[in-house]
Amino acid sequence: MFHKRPTPQAVGTPTNSTLPNFPDYPKYSVWPDGYYVTTNENNIPAMYAFEREAMLTGAPADMVRLGAPALAGFGFQAFTPADLDGPAPPTNSLALFMRHRDDEVHNEGSNNPSQDYLEIWQFAVDWTTPANSTFTKLQDVATAEFSSDLCGLTSYSCIAQPSGGIPLDPLREVIMWRLQYRNFGTHQSLVGNHATDVDGTDRAGVRWFELRRTSGAWSLYQQGTYAPSDGLSRWMGAIAMDGDGNMALGYNVSSTSLHPSLRYAGRLATDTLGTLPHGEYNIVTGAGVNTAERYGDYSAMSVDPADDCTFWFTGQYNPTSQWSTRIATFKFDSCGVPIGPLDEVAYLPLVMRPAAPPPPPPPTIPTVLNGNFESGPDGNWAESSSNGPDLVTNVLPATLTPRSGSWVAWLGGIDNETSELSQAFTLPSSPALYLNFYYRIGSQDLCDYDDAVIYVGASAVASFELCEDNNSANWVGDSLNMAPYAGQTVTVRFTTVTDSTNLSSFFIDDVAFSTTPLADAEMQRQPGGAYGQAKSAIGR
């Protein structure tokens, strides 16, 4: 939609130019009078409004930033903005925001033991006089009891994994994106979800809810906690409602016996309130333990505007120790035109095709000369290093094993090292061509100082920050999409630039062309791509 490049202003004073903290964990929404963003800024919630009408015409656009009080106990603080689907809200409706409040932990000593709350806030933006803009609480909506105490209130280590893997972040602090808004004419709806401890043992479940407003205040229409009695944690939910009022909930699932995986459940608008009775469906089963606590907190459930029936869900799972993402699509066959003999909810392939004609002859695939570097520095790769070492080498750190054979390319170093490894290729006219390779990062430096950049011709197609936070414990597959250069002769350049302090290394192995990307590639890069990776230091 747009790149988040605000000039932030002080909390509560939209004309003050004091710069606050980095806007972490952004969540976006669309509303008739603006684009809205919520962030966590050093454990203080912040809300931004961007002038949508001006942005859509390319005119200079204003931005307003406001804040709200933090909840006691949480170390991480963020609201979630209501995101519009379908018909517009009533004229002059203000943008809505929400957070949940477990008053046993946030209002200790003055809490209600039989209920907790959803806080609804509203952003009144004034594009004529931005200083008049306000962010105020609209109301509290009482809900059934839930527990935000998942391994405490601040620990990022909670959700169990198999094989003694590091527990994962429960992200107890926020209503998960999206907080979907719909206007059905007879009523307005808000649909959302958040994590809760379902039994006091730090087993997570998904508390989901629908609020409605016919006139006056919002009220709780239905709620439920999805947590079948199987010992599994379910969290990182994303929920949405189609144009008929049916709901789908996607989420992560994990336990000591199940690797992080993705599933979904759903309900028809005519089902008993507070239930998701149509079974639990598997999207993908994980096969690896995640190696860091941070997990999957950018899941999303959206509804296709083409039919207002088809749900699209994306989330994170672990096919190996390196996480990946999966996209799934499904619909209720009672919504709109049926798409086949489906029983209420079905998992559909992401791409559906009719029977294909006989395939054309395979294209001629160019060869990467010495792509596995086992011929040593034989001249097929052009090498340059400002400090002199051969880039193609079999003299390696004790902690590094080549992905294959005994040789790798080793770029980077210390003392303002500039390295470049390049080779020219003539590409066929076929668009289905990828340059696949494997890499590892080993750095002793902080981020923002050392970089690796891959160029195809003059275009930078991938960049990597060489720093400790992005160190890779294993070889990582990557694939460059060469379709934009079909029929051309281009030079592919792997480059690194380091500063004068602390070693940073970028290792490459097994470079080859293929008509398909690597099955374990993190992304199929287009021009302008960027990437960072997980930890385990190695170095020259």
XYZ file of C-alpha atoms in Angstrom:
540
model
C 0.000 0.000 0.000
C 2.637 2.497 1.037
C 6.062 2.560 2.602
C 6.063 3.453 6.311
C 8.238 6.533 6.307
C 6.635 8.872 8.858
C 8.094 11.940 10.511
C 6.830 11.010 14.004
C 5.591 13.555 16.491
C 5.324 13.421 20.259
C 2.707 11.306 22.021
C -0.541 13.247 22.416
C 0.734 16.414 20.677
C 0.408 16.165 16.893
C 2.253 19.441 16.213
C 5.278 18.739 18.414
C 8.383 17.724 16.415
C 10.146 15.742 19.166
C 11.223 12.364 17.744
C 10.023 9.414 19.879
C 11.095 5.775 19.503
C 11.325 3.356 16.594
C 7.805 2.344 15.381
C 7.933 -1.422 15.963
C 5.331 -4.070 15.012
C 3.306 -1.940 12.540
C -0.276 -2.979 11.780
C -2.125 -1.264 8.920
C -5.785 -0.579 8.188
C -7.940 1.171 5.602
C -10.708 3.600 6.604
C -12.588 6.119 4.430
C -10.771 9.166 5.835
C -7.267 7.721 6.085
C -4.785 4.911 6.252
C -4.075 4.041 9.879
C -1.072 2.347 11.486
C -0.481 1.166 15.052
C 2.979 0.547 16.524
C 4.808 -0.372 19.704
C 7.297 2.355 20.614
C 9.502 1.417 23.551
C 6.517 -0.268 25.254
C 4.198 2.686 24.571
C 1.304 2.306 22.068
C 1.262 4.788 19.183
C -1.294 5.426 16.437
C -0.680 7.081 13.043
C -3.124 8.537 10.527
C -2.047 9.134 6.904
C -4.025 11.404 4.586
C -5.488 8.831 2.232
C -7.262 11.197 -0.182
C -4.048 13.107 -0.888
C -1.996 9.922 -1.198
C -4.380 8.447 -3.772
C -3.867 11.472 -6.028
C -0.121 11.742 -5.446
C -0.489 15.083 -3.655
C 1.550 16.052 -0.565
C -0.017 14.184 2.366
C -0.136 14.941 6.076
C 0.405 12.503 8.921
C -0.797 12.669 12.526
C 0.664 10.629 15.385
C -1.072 10.189 18.753
C -0.615 7.889 21.723
C -2.462 6.263 24.600
C -1.613 5.133 28.143
C 0.114 1.779 28.462
C -1.381 -1.170 30.344
C 0.375 -2.081 33.591
C 2.377 -5.302 33.445
C 2.926 -5.765 29.702
C 6.388 -5.055 28.345
C 5.088 -4.890 24.763
C 2.218 -2.493 23.975
C 0.224 -2.025 20.764
C -3.359 -1.423 19.661
C -4.901 -3.063 16.586
C -6.744 -0.877 14.021
C -10.114 -1.874 12.564
C -9.684 -2.730 8.864
C -12.618 -2.182 6.493
C -14.046 -4.935 4.272
C -17.124 -4.491 2.091
C -19.483 -1.476 2.218
C -18.284 1.718 3.881
C -19.262 2.541 7.461
C -21.917 5.199 8.132
C -20.906 8.708 7.059
C -18.373 10.418 9.341
C -17.671 7.240 11.332
C -14.356 7.541 13.154
C -11.563 4.998 12.743
C -11.705 2.353 15.485
C -8.917 0.695 17.463
C -8.951 -2.045 20.062
C -6.939 -3.823 22.743
C -7.895 -6.458 25.326
C -7.520 -5.977 29.093
C -7.216 -8.829 31.581
C -8.055 -6.804 34.669
C -6.636 -9.444 37.035
C -3.154 -8.622 35.763
C -3.567 -4.996 34.652
C -5.832 -3.725 37.459
C -4.738 -5.889 40.367
C -6.735 -5.074 43.491
C -9.590 -3.405 41.608
C -10.439 -6.157 39.155
C -13.686 -7.955 38.378
C -13.104 -11.717 38.861
C -15.996 -12.722 36.592
C -15.179 -10.781 33.431
C -12.493 -9.021 31.422
C -12.693 -6.316 28.781
C -12.181 -5.192 25.216
C -11.281 -1.507 25.003
C -12.564 0.376 21.928
C -10.841 3.657 21.057
C -11.442 6.098 18.205
C -9.171 8.392 16.196
C -10.762 11.734 15.265
C -8.359 13.104 12.676
C -8.651 16.718 11.516
C -6.845 17.128 8.185
C -7.610 20.863 8.135
C -6.047 21.495 11.551
C -4.045 18.367 12.493
C -3.384 19.755 15.993
C -7.088 19.303 16.742
C -6.901 15.526 16.185
C -7.697 13.294 19.172
C -7.402 9.641 20.189
C -9.918 8.769 22.917
C -11.522 5.732 24.493
C -15.026 5.115 23.182
C -16.079 2.348 25.579
C -15.207 -0.888 27.383
C -16.995 -4.080 26.324
C -17.198 -6.774 29.019
C -16.278 -10.334 27.967
C -15.980 -13.727 29.619
C -12.845 -14.202 31.708
C -9.593 -14.789 29.830
C -5.994 -15.001 31.033
C -3.161 -13.005 29.479
C -0.758 -14.652 31.950
C 0.961 -16.981 29.495
C 4.310 -17.744 31.144
C 3.942 -14.389 32.885
C 3.308 -11.067 31.179
C 6.688 -10.308 29.600
C 8.401 -13.611 28.721
C 8.891 -14.313 25.012
C 9.477 -18.009 25.790
C 6.275 -20.014 26.358
C 4.748 -22.226 23.631
C 6.241 -25.738 23.768
C 8.055 -27.421 20.861
C 9.224 -31.039 20.459
C 12.706 -32.306 21.323
C 13.300 -29.712 24.012
C 13.163 -26.868 21.488
C 13.169 -23.304 22.755
C 9.604 -22.273 23.736
C 7.991 -19.739 21.399
C 6.615 -16.237 21.951
C 2.879 -16.427 22.827
C 2.264 -12.805 21.752
C -0.285 -12.422 24.539
C -0.171 -8.634 24.392
C -2.202 -7.746 21.291
C -5.414 -8.437 19.444
C -4.107 -10.218 16.380
C -4.332 -8.568 12.965
C -6.794 -8.253 11.346
C -9.471 -6.614 13.454
C -12.015 -6.826 10.646
C -14.868 -4.306 10.306
C -17.998 -4.894 8.195
C -21.162 -2.867 7.667
C -24.094 -5.185 6.900
C -26.628 -2.346 6.778
C -28.762 -3.752 9.605
C -25.726 -3.821 11.884
C -21.976 -3.239 12.004
C -19.526 -5.970 13.083
C -16.003 -6.133 14.492
C -14.287 -9.546 14.444
C -10.984 -10.286 16.194
C -8.986 -12.707 18.336
C -6.210 -12.905 20.905
C -4.317 -15.565 22.876
C -5.374 -16.819 26.316
C -4.166 -19.404 28.843
C -6.958 -21.979 28.661
C -6.260 -24.082 31.762
C -3.699 -22.337 33.970
C -0.823 -24.483 32.639
C 0.398 -21.988 30.007
C -1.411 -23.880 27.220
C -2.565 -21.286 24.723
C -5.932 -21.140 23.019
C -7.547 -18.615 20.671
C -10.201 -16.338 22.205
C -12.285 -15.011 19.297
C -15.167 -12.561 19.342
C -17.711 -10.631 17.318
C -18.967 -7.224 18.454
C -22.035 -5.616 16.904
C -23.565 -2.163 16.804
C -27.056 -1.421 15.497
C -27.242 2.047 17.027
C -25.530 3.600 19.992
C -22.844 1.544 21.752
C -21.026 -1.582 20.649
C -21.974 -4.839 22.417
C -20.638 -8.372 22.567
C -22.621 -10.513 20.103
C -20.653 -13.747 20.483
C -17.352 -15.093 21.806
C -15.550 -18.393 22.136
C -12.218 -19.946 23.039
C -10.940 -22.450 20.487
C -8.884 -25.003 22.423
C -9.812 -28.670 21.855
C -8.772 -30.955 24.735
C -5.716 -32.452 23.043
C -2.865 -30.785 24.949
C -1.872 -28.606 21.981
C -1.357 -24.856 22.082
C -3.203 -22.812 19.470
C -2.138 -19.204 18.988
C -1.082 -16.562 16.416
C -4.673 -16.489 15.166
C -6.114 -14.540 12.236
C -9.882 -14.334 11.752
C -12.239 -12.807 9.189
C -15.898 -12.877 8.136
C -17.128 -13.285 4.556
C -19.917 -11.259 2.979
C -22.544 -13.694 4.295
C -21.296 -13.477 7.891
C -19.497 -16.850 7.919
C -16.151 -16.875 9.753
C -12.791 -18.581 9.257
C -10.031 -18.693 11.887
C -6.451 -19.646 10.972
C -3.776 -20.208 13.601
C -0.538 -21.911 14.613
C -0.472 -25.116 16.635
C 2.469 -26.622 18.553
C 3.314 -28.885 21.508
C 6.039 -31.170 22.826
C 4.871 -33.740 20.253
C 3.956 -31.500 17.286
C 6.267 -29.133 15.426
C 4.905 -25.633 14.681
C 2.132 -26.135 12.103
C -0.862 -24.327 10.565
C -4.566 -25.201 10.856
C -7.971 -23.531 10.480
C -11.555 -23.840 11.683
C -14.797 -22.079 10.805
C -18.470 -21.361 11.404
C -21.536 -20.502 9.365
C -23.543 -17.415 10.222
C -26.430 -19.747 11.144
C -24.429 -21.879 13.594
C -24.905 -21.740 17.349
C -23.314 -18.563 18.683
C -19.854 -18.899 20.204
C -18.970 -22.114 18.344
C -16.663 -23.162 15.502
C -18.459 -26.444 14.800
C -17.178 -27.405 11.368
C -14.055 -29.252 12.449
C -10.378 -28.452 12.450
C -8.568 -28.631 9.115
C -4.846 -29.035 8.568
C -3.065 -26.615 6.236
C 0.489 -27.867 6.687
C 2.249 -29.956 9.348
C 5.638 -28.770 10.522
C 8.692 -31.022 10.632
C 11.312 -28.930 12.440
C 12.001 -27.059 15.672
C 12.245 -23.277 15.390
C 15.598 -22.027 16.696
C 14.420 -18.673 18.114
C 11.603 -17.495 20.406
C 10.149 -14.922 17.990
C 7.462 -16.552 15.897
C 4.794 -16.048 13.281
C 3.288 -12.767 14.461
C 2.394 -11.467 11.000
C -0.328 -13.989 10.112
C -3.313 -12.715 8.134
C -6.810 -13.839 7.126
C -8.388 -11.855 4.281
C -11.481 -12.191 2.109
C -11.173 -12.016 -1.666
C -13.016 -8.863 -2.845
C -13.734 -10.567 -6.178
C -16.458 -12.744 -4.615
C -16.500 -11.651 -0.930
C -16.524 -15.383 -0.097
C -13.056 -16.870 -0.596
C -10.742 -16.711 2.407
C -6.984 -16.312 1.978
C -4.764 -17.160 4.952
C -1.013 -16.943 5.425
C 1.090 -17.953 8.406
C 4.471 -19.264 9.498
C 5.425 -22.899 10.082
C 8.611 -24.967 10.315
C 9.360 -27.503 7.557
C 12.891 -27.634 9.044
C 14.743 -25.648 11.705
C 14.388 -22.700 9.300
C 10.857 -21.297 9.268
C 8.822 -20.833 6.124
C 5.384 -19.458 5.227
C 2.350 -21.028 3.560
C -0.668 -19.537 1.769
C -4.007 -21.367 1.880
C -7.422 -20.578 0.428
C -10.865 -21.967 1.293
C -14.551 -20.979 1.303
C -17.967 -22.061 2.535
C -19.958 -23.436 -0.387
C -23.077 -21.745 0.981
C -21.478 -18.370 0.223
C -21.963 -17.119 -3.327
C -21.716 -19.577 -6.234
C -20.572 -23.106 -5.242
C -17.111 -24.025 -6.518
C -17.586 -27.786 -6.509
C -18.958 -30.711 -4.460
C -17.570 -29.385 -1.177
C -18.916 -30.162 2.277
C -19.179 -26.745 3.919
C -15.436 -26.032 4.281
C -12.670 -27.314 2.031
C -8.946 -26.812 1.654
C -8.210 -25.898 -1.945
C -4.949 -25.934 -3.864
C -3.451 -22.479 -4.151
C -3.400 -22.751 -7.964
C -6.032 -24.644 -9.959
C -5.475 -25.361 -13.676
C -7.365 -27.230 -16.405
C -5.732 -30.193 -18.073
C -2.509 -28.963 -19.632
C -1.473 -29.492 -23.266
C 1.722 -31.451 -23.950
C 4.677 -29.488 -22.587
C 6.990 -27.683 -25.023
C 10.576 -28.876 -25.416
C 12.667 -27.891 -22.395
C 14.655 -24.669 -22.859
C 18.404 -24.658 -23.074
C 19.654 -23.963 -19.566
C 22.941 -22.057 -19.282
C 25.758 -23.602 -17.268
C 27.417 -21.933 -14.302
C 31.097 -22.715 -14.820
C 32.688 -23.986 -11.613
C 29.387 -23.378 -9.841
C 30.381 -25.603 -6.920
C 33.889 -24.024 -6.829
C 35.533 -27.482 -6.752
C 37.961 -26.480 -9.532
C 39.403 -23.813 -7.254
C 40.188 -20.308 -8.561
C 40.260 -21.462 -12.206
C 39.332 -18.143 -13.819
C 35.712 -18.930 -14.658
C 34.692 -16.624 -11.821
C 36.155 -13.114 -11.943
C 37.436 -12.316 -8.436
C 38.464 -9.061 -6.780
C 39.362 -8.295 -3.168
C 40.677 -5.005 -1.791
C 42.738 -6.903 0.792
C 44.018 -9.613 -1.515
C 42.827 -13.121 -0.516
C 41.491 -15.577 -3.103
C 37.711 -15.631 -2.853
C 37.404 -19.234 -4.070
C 39.124 -21.231 -1.341
C 39.283 -24.487 0.590
C 40.976 -22.896 3.620
C 37.967 -22.465 5.868
C 37.030 -21.848 9.518
C 36.839 -25.014 11.596
C 33.131 -24.376 12.199
C 32.267 -24.190 8.479
C 31.640 -27.268 6.330
C 31.059 -26.702 2.589
C 27.600 -27.630 1.464
C 29.239 -29.987 -1.050
C 32.834 -30.902 -1.814
C 35.718 -28.994 -0.222
C 35.617 -25.509 -1.775
C 33.407 -22.439 -1.340
C 33.471 -18.757 -2.245
C 34.337 -16.598 0.788
C 33.558 -12.892 0.474
C 33.969 -10.233 3.141
C 36.523 -9.751 5.865
C 37.730 -6.794 7.915
C 39.626 -3.518 7.369
C 37.207 -1.981 4.836
C 37.186 -5.081 2.639
C 35.420 -4.861 -0.735
C 34.917 -8.235 -2.444
C 33.320 -9.154 -5.761
C 32.744 -12.498 -7.489
C 31.151 -12.404 -10.949
C 30.363 -14.430 -14.070
C 28.573 -13.513 -17.329
C 25.718 -15.605 -18.759
C 23.607 -15.593 -21.929
C 20.046 -16.408 -20.900
C 17.431 -18.148 -23.060
C 14.131 -16.467 -23.890
C 12.269 -18.814 -21.537
C 10.918 -16.822 -18.548
C 10.983 -19.841 -16.206
C 14.634 -19.616 -15.168
C 16.169 -19.259 -11.706
C 19.724 -18.875 -10.461
C 19.827 -21.027 -7.337
C 22.569 -20.841 -4.711
C 23.290 -21.467 -1.045
C 24.825 -19.037 1.417
C 25.864 -18.603 5.041
C 26.459 -15.408 7.038
C 29.092 -15.218 9.788
C 29.637 -11.843 11.431
C 30.950 -10.339 14.653
C 29.545 -6.892 13.831
C 26.356 -5.005 14.637
C 23.754 -4.453 11.935
C 23.828 -1.440 9.556
C 27.603 -1.539 8.895
C 28.468 -4.493 6.617
C 26.458 -5.659 3.600
C 26.333 -8.233 0.834
C 24.512 -7.282 -2.374
C 23.786 -9.411 -5.449
C 23.518 -7.659 -8.813
C 22.182 -8.852 -12.159
C 23.642 -6.368 -14.582
C 23.162 -2.970 -12.950
C 20.154 -4.091 -10.879
C 20.545 -4.979 -7.202
C 18.276 -8.030 -6.789
C 19.092 -9.076 -3.210
C 20.769 -7.562 -0.169
C 21.873 -9.070 3.135
C 22.928 -7.290 6.318
C 26.098 -8.972 7.593
C 25.730 -8.819 11.370
C 25.442 -11.092 14.381
C 21.650 -10.932 14.385
C 21.573 -12.429 10.874
C 24.192 -15.178 11.305
C 23.097 -18.505 9.784
C 23.652 -21.826 11.536
C 23.201 -23.819 8.304
C 23.416 -23.309 4.559
C 20.392 -21.364 3.341
C 18.963 -21.836 -0.144
C 18.002 -18.815 -2.224
C 16.664 -18.387 -5.764
C 16.998 -15.392 -8.080
C 14.147 -15.019 -10.580
C 15.903 -14.393 -13.915
C 12.713 -13.932 -15.960
C 13.200 -10.128 -16.252
C 16.491 -10.773 -18.094
C 15.277 -13.460 -20.539
C 17.126 -13.345 -23.876
C 19.875 -11.064 -22.524
C 23.554 -11.482 -21.724
C 24.028 -10.365 -18.132
C 26.721 -10.458 -15.472
C 25.794 -11.766 -12.033
C 27.878 -10.191 -9.264
C 28.096 -11.280 -5.621
C 29.559 -8.349 -3.656
C 30.361 -7.440 -0.044
C 31.473 -4.215 1.627
C 32.663 -4.161 5.265
C 33.859 -1.422 7.581
C 37.144 -1.186 9.494
C 36.024 -3.009 12.643
C 34.785 -6.544 13.340
C 34.838 -9.409 10.873
C 31.917 -10.151 8.542
C 31.881 -13.083 6.095
C 29.509 -14.152 3.317
C 29.994 -17.752 2.076
C 28.513 -19.073 -1.200
C 28.279 -22.628 -2.577
C 26.511 -24.665 -5.284
C 25.471 -21.959 -7.756
C 23.390 -23.357 -10.662
C 20.608 -22.439 -13.096
C 17.291 -24.301 -13.070
C 13.779 -23.940 -14.468
C 12.445 -24.210 -10.901
C 13.444 -22.454 -7.684
C 14.944 -24.408 -4.825
C 12.315 -26.284 -2.848
C 13.819 -24.898 0.379
C 14.494 -21.383 -0.969
C 13.426 -18.617 1.391
C 12.147 -16.477 -1.482
C 12.211 -16.208 -5.269
C 13.886 -12.845 -5.541
C 12.765 -10.061 -7.824
C 14.846 -6.918 -8.417
C 15.082 -4.943 -5.185
C 14.664 -7.931 -2.792
C 16.244 -7.963 0.673
C 16.855 -10.717 3.210
C 18.188 -11.481 6.689
C 18.746 -14.856 8.369
C 19.095 -16.596 11.770
C 22.031 -17.131 14.217
C 25.359 -19.004 14.712
C 28.641 -17.117 14.273
C 31.463 -18.254 11.964
C 34.305 -16.112 10.740
C 37.712 -15.637 9.111
